[in-house]
Tab-separated table of C-alpha atoms in Angstrom:
chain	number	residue	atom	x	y	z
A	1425	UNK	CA	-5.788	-30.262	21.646
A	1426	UNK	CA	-4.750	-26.977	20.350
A	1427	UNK	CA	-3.617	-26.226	16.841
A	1428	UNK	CA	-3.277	-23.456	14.101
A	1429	UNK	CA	-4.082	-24.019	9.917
A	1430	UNK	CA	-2.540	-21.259	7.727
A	1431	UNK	CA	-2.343	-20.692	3.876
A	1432	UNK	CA	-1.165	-17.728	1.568
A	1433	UNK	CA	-2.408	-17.187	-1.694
A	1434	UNK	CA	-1.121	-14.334	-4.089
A	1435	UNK	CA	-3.512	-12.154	-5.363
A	1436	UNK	CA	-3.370	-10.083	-8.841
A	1437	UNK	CA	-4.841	-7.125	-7.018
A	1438	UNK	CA	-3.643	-4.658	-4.685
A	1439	UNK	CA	-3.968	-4.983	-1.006
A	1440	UNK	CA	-5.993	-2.090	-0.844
A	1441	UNK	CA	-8.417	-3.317	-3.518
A	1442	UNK	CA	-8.459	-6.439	-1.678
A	1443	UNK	CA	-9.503	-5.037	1.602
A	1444	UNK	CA	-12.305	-3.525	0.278
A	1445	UNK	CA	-14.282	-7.091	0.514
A	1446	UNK	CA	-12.399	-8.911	3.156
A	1447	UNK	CA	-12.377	-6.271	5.367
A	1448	UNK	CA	-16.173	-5.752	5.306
A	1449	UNK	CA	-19.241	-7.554	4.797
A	1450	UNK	CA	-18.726	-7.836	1.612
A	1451	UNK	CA	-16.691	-11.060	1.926
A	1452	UNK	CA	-19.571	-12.816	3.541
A	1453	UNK	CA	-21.492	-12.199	0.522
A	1454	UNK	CA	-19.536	-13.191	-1.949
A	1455	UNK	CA	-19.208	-16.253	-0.027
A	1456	UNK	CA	-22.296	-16.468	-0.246
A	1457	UNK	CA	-22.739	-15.925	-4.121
A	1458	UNK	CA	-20.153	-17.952	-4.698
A	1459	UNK	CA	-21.611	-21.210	-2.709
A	1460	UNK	CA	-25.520	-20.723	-2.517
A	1461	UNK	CA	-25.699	-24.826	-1.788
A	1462	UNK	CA	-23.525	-24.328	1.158
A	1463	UNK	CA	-25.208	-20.978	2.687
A	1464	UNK	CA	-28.510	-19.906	2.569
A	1465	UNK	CA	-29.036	-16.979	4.316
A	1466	UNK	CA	-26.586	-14.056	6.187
A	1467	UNK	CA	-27.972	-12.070	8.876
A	1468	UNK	CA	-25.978	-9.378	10.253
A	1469	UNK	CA	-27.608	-9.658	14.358
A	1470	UNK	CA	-25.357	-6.188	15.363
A	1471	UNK	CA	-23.005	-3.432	13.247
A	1472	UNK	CA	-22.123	-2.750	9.644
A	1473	UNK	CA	-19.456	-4.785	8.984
A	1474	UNK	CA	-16.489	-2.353	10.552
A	1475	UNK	CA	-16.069	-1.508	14.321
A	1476	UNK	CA	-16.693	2.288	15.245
A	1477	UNK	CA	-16.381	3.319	18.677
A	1478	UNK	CA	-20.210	2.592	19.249
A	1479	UNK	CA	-20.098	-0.688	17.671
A	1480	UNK	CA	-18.066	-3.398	19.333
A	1481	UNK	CA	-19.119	-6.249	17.831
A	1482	UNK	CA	-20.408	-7.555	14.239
A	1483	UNK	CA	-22.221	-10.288	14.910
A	1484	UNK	CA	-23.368	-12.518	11.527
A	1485	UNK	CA	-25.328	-15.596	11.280
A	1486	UNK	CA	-25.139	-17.786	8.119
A	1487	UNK	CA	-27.478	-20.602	7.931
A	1488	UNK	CA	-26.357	-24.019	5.931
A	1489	UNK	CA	-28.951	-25.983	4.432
A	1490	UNK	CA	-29.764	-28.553	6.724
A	1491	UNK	CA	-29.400	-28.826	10.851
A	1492	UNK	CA	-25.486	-26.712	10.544
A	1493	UNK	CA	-25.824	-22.944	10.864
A	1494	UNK	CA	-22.917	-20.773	12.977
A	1495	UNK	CA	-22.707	-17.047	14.735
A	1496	UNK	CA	-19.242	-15.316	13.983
A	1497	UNK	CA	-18.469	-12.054	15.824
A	1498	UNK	CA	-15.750	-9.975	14.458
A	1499	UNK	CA	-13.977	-9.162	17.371
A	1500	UNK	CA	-11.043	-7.084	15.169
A	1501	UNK	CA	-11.354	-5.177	11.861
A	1502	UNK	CA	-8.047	-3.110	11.304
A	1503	UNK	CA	-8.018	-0.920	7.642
A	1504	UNK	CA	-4.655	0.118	8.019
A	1505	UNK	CA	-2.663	-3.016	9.110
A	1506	UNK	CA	-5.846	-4.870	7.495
A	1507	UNK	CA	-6.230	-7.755	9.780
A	1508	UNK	CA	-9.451	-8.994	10.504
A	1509	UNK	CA	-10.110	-11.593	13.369
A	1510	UNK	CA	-13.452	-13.678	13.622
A	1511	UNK	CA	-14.478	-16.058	16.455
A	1512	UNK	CA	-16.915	-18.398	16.551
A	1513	UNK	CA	-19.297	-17.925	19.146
A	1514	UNK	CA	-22.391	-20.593	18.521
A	1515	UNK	CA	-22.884	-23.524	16.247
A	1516	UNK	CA	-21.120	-24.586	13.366
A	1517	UNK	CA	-17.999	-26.714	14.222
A	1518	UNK	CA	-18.706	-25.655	17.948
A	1519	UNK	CA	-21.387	-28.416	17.960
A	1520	UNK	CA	-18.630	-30.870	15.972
A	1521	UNK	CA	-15.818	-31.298	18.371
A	1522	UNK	CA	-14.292	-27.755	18.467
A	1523	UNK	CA	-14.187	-25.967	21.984
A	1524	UNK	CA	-13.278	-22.786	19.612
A	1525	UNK	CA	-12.594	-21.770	16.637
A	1526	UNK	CA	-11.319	-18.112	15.282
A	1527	UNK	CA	-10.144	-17.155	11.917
A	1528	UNK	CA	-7.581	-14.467	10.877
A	1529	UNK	CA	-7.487	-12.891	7.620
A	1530	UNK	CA	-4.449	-10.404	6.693
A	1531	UNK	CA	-4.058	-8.717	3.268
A	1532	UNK	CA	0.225	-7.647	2.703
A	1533	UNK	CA	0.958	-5.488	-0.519
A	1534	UNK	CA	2.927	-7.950	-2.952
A	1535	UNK	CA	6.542	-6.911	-4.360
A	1536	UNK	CA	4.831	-6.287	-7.888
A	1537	UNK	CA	2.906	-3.625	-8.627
A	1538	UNK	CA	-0.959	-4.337	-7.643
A	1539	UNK	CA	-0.499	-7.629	-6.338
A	1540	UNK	CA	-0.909	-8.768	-2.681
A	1541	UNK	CA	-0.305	-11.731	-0.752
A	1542	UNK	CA	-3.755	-12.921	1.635
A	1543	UNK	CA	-3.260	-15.210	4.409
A	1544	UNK	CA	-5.932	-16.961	6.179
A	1545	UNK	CA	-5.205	-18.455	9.355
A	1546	UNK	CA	-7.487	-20.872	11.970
A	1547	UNK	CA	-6.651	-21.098	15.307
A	1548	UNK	CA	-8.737	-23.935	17.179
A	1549	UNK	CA	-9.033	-25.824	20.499
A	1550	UNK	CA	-10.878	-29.244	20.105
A	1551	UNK	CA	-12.854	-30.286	22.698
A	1552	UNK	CA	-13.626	-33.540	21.204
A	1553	UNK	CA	-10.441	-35.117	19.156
A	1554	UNK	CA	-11.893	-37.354	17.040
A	1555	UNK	CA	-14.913	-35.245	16.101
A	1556	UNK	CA	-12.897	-32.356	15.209
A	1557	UNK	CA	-10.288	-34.176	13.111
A	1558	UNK	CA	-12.604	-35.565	11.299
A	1559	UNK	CA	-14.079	-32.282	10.487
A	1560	UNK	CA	-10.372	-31.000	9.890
A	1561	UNK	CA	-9.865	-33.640	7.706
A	1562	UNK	CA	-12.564	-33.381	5.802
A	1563	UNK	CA	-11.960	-30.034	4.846
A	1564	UNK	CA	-8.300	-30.259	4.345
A	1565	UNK	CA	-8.891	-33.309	2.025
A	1566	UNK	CA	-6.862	-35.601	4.059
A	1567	UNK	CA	-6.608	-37.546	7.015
A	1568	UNK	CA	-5.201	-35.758	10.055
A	1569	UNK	CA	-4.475	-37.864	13.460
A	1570	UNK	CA	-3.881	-37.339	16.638
Protein backbone atom coordinates (compact mmCIF):
# COMPACT_ATOMS: atom_id res chain seq x y z
CA UNK A 1 0.00 0.00 0.00
CA UNK A 2 1.27 3.26 -1.16
CA UNK A 3 0.30 6.63 0.20
CA UNK A 4 1.43 10.35 0.66
CA UNK A 5 0.80 12.69 4.21
CA UNK A 6 1.18 16.47 3.57
CA UNK A 7 0.68 19.62 5.81
CA UNK A 8 1.43 23.46 5.39
CA UNK A 9 2.04 25.64 8.10
CA UNK A 10 2.62 29.52 7.72
CA UNK A 11 5.55 30.81 9.08
CA UNK A 12 6.19 34.57 10.46
CA UNK A 13 9.60 34.46 8.85
CA UNK A 14 10.90 34.70 5.50
CA UNK A 15 11.62 31.77 3.35
CA UNK A 16 15.05 32.60 3.22
CA UNK A 17 15.40 32.86 7.01
CA UNK A 18 13.65 29.69 7.13
CA UNK A 19 15.98 27.78 4.95
CA UNK A 20 18.73 28.56 6.88
CA UNK A 21 17.73 25.54 9.44
CA UNK A 22 15.67 23.29 7.30
CA UNK A 23 17.89 23.29 4.67
CA UNK A 24 20.90 22.20 6.77
CA UNK A 25 21.73 20.34 9.73
CA UNK A 26 20.56 22.64 11.69
CA UNK A 27 16.98 21.28 11.64
CA UNK A 28 18.12 18.00 13.03
CA UNK A 29 19.31 19.79 15.96
CA UNK A 30 16.77 21.71 16.87
CA UNK A 31 14.82 18.65 16.69
CA UNK A 32 16.80 17.51 18.79
CA UNK A 33 16.74 20.43 21.44
CA UNK A 34 13.42 20.62 21.14
CA UNK A 35 12.60 16.72 22.07
CA UNK A 36 15.72 15.40 24.08
CA UNK A 37 13.18 12.39 25.45
CA UNK A 38 12.56 11.40 21.95
CA UNK A 39 16.34 11.66 20.50
CA UNK A 40 19.37 11.12 22.10
CA UNK A 41 22.08 11.41 19.99
CA UNK A 42 22.72 12.73 16.00
CA UNK A 43 25.57 11.46 14.17
CA UNK A 44 26.28 12.83 10.89
CA UNK A 45 28.03 9.12 9.23
CA UNK A 46 29.01 11.30 5.71
CA UNK A 47 28.83 15.33 4.54
CA UNK A 48 27.98 18.63 6.15
CA UNK A 49 24.58 18.91 5.86
CA UNK A 50 24.47 20.35 1.97
CA UNK A 51 25.48 18.32 -1.18
CA UNK A 52 28.69 19.67 -3.06
CA UNK A 53 29.84 17.95 -6.00
CA UNK A 54 32.15 15.66 -3.77
CA UNK A 55 29.52 14.89 -1.37
CA UNK A 56 26.56 12.88 -2.55
CA UNK A 57 25.06 11.86 0.32
CA UNK A 58 24.38 13.17 4.07
CA UNK A 59 23.91 10.39 5.88
CA UNK A 60 22.54 11.05 9.81
CA UNK A 61 21.77 8.66 12.47
CA UNK A 62 19.52 9.70 15.43
CA UNK A 63 19.21 7.28 18.17
CA UNK A 64 15.69 7.11 20.30
CA UNK A 65 15.88 6.04 23.72
CA UNK A 66 15.14 2.58 23.76
CA UNK A 67 15.50 -0.38 20.88
CA UNK A 68 14.13 2.56 17.82
CA UNK A 69 17.01 4.43 16.20
CA UNK A 70 16.86 5.31 12.09
CA UNK A 71 19.60 6.34 9.19
CA UNK A 72 18.20 9.20 6.87
CA UNK A 73 20.24 10.11 3.76
CA UNK A 74 19.49 13.34 2.16
CA UNK A 75 19.36 12.42 -1.22
CA UNK A 76 18.29 16.32 -2.39
CA UNK A 77 19.18 19.69 -0.79
CA UNK A 78 18.16 22.56 -3.29
CA UNK A 79 18.92 26.47 -1.78
CA UNK A 80 17.34 28.09 -4.50
CA UNK A 81 14.01 26.21 -5.09
CA UNK A 82 14.67 25.07 -1.30
CA UNK A 83 13.41 21.59 -1.37
CA UNK A 84 14.96 19.12 0.61
CA UNK A 85 14.20 15.29 0.19
CA UNK A 86 15.18 12.62 2.92
CA UNK A 87 14.82 8.81 2.65
CA UNK A 88 14.95 6.43 5.05
CA UNK A 89 17.46 3.96 4.54
CA UNK A 90 17.69 1.66 7.96
CA UNK A 91 15.59 1.36 11.05
CA UNK A 92 13.06 3.46 12.38
CA UNK A 93 9.58 2.77 10.84
CA UNK A 94 11.52 0.47 8.30
CA UNK A 95 11.52 -2.18 11.08
CA UNK A 96 7.52 -1.17 11.82
CA UNK A 97 5.71 -2.07 8.69
CA UNK A 98 7.08 0.53 6.19
CA UNK A 99 8.91 -0.88 2.99
CA UNK A 100 9.99 3.03 2.68
CA UNK A 101 9.62 6.01 3.84
CA UNK A 102 10.97 9.62 2.42
CA UNK A 103 10.14 13.03 3.57
CA UNK A 104 9.98 16.33 1.58
CA UNK A 105 10.36 19.62 3.04
CA UNK A 106 9.74 22.90 0.77
CA UNK A 107 9.96 26.48 2.12
CA UNK A 108 7.57 29.14 -0.53
CA UNK A 109 7.90 32.98 0.27
CA UNK A 110 4.36 34.01 1.78
CA UNK A 111 2.26 36.99 0.11
CA UNK A 112 3.21 39.23 3.25
CA UNK A 113 6.24 40.60 3.77
CA UNK A 114 8.66 38.02 5.74
CA UNK A 115 6.34 35.32 5.99
CA UNK A 116 6.56 31.88 4.26
CA UNK A 117 4.48 28.99 3.86
CA UNK A 118 6.55 25.28 4.84
CA UNK A 119 5.18 22.13 3.65
CA UNK A 120 6.20 18.83 4.82
CA UNK A 121 5.28 15.96 2.88
CA UNK A 122 5.74 11.80 3.53
CA UNK A 123 5.65 9.61 0.87
CA UNK A 124 5.54 5.81 2.08
CA UNK A 125 5.10 2.21 0.83
CA UNK A 126 3.98 -0.22 3.67
CA UNK A 127 5.16 -3.44 3.55
CA UNK A 128 3.19 -4.58 6.42
CA UNK A 129 -0.53 -2.85 6.56
CA UNK A 130 -1.45 -3.21 9.82
CA UNK A 131 1.94 -2.44 11.36
CA UNK A 132 2.32 0.66 9.51
CA UNK A 133 -1.17 2.07 10.14
CA UNK A 134 -0.84 1.67 13.35
CA UNK A 135 2.29 3.63 13.38
CA UNK A 136 0.44 6.21 11.00
CA UNK A 137 -2.14 6.40 13.30
CA UNK A 138 -0.44 6.89 16.09
CA UNK A 139 1.24 9.78 14.94
CA UNK A 140 -1.58 11.38 13.17
CA UNK A 141 -3.70 11.01 16.40
CA UNK A 142 -6.30 8.98 14.79
CA UNK A 143 -7.24 5.82 13.47
CA UNK A 144 -6.42 5.24 9.81
CA UNK A 145 -7.71 1.84 7.98
CA UNK A 146 -7.15 0.11 5.26
Amino acid sequence: MEGSISMKLEVNASASEIWKAYGSLQLPKIIMDTFPDKYSELKVLKGDGHLEPSSKSILLQVCVPGPTWYREEYVVVDDVKRYKLAKMLKGGVLEQGFKSYETILTAIEGEKPNTCIMTGTVDYVLDDIDSGLQVLSGALGHSIKS
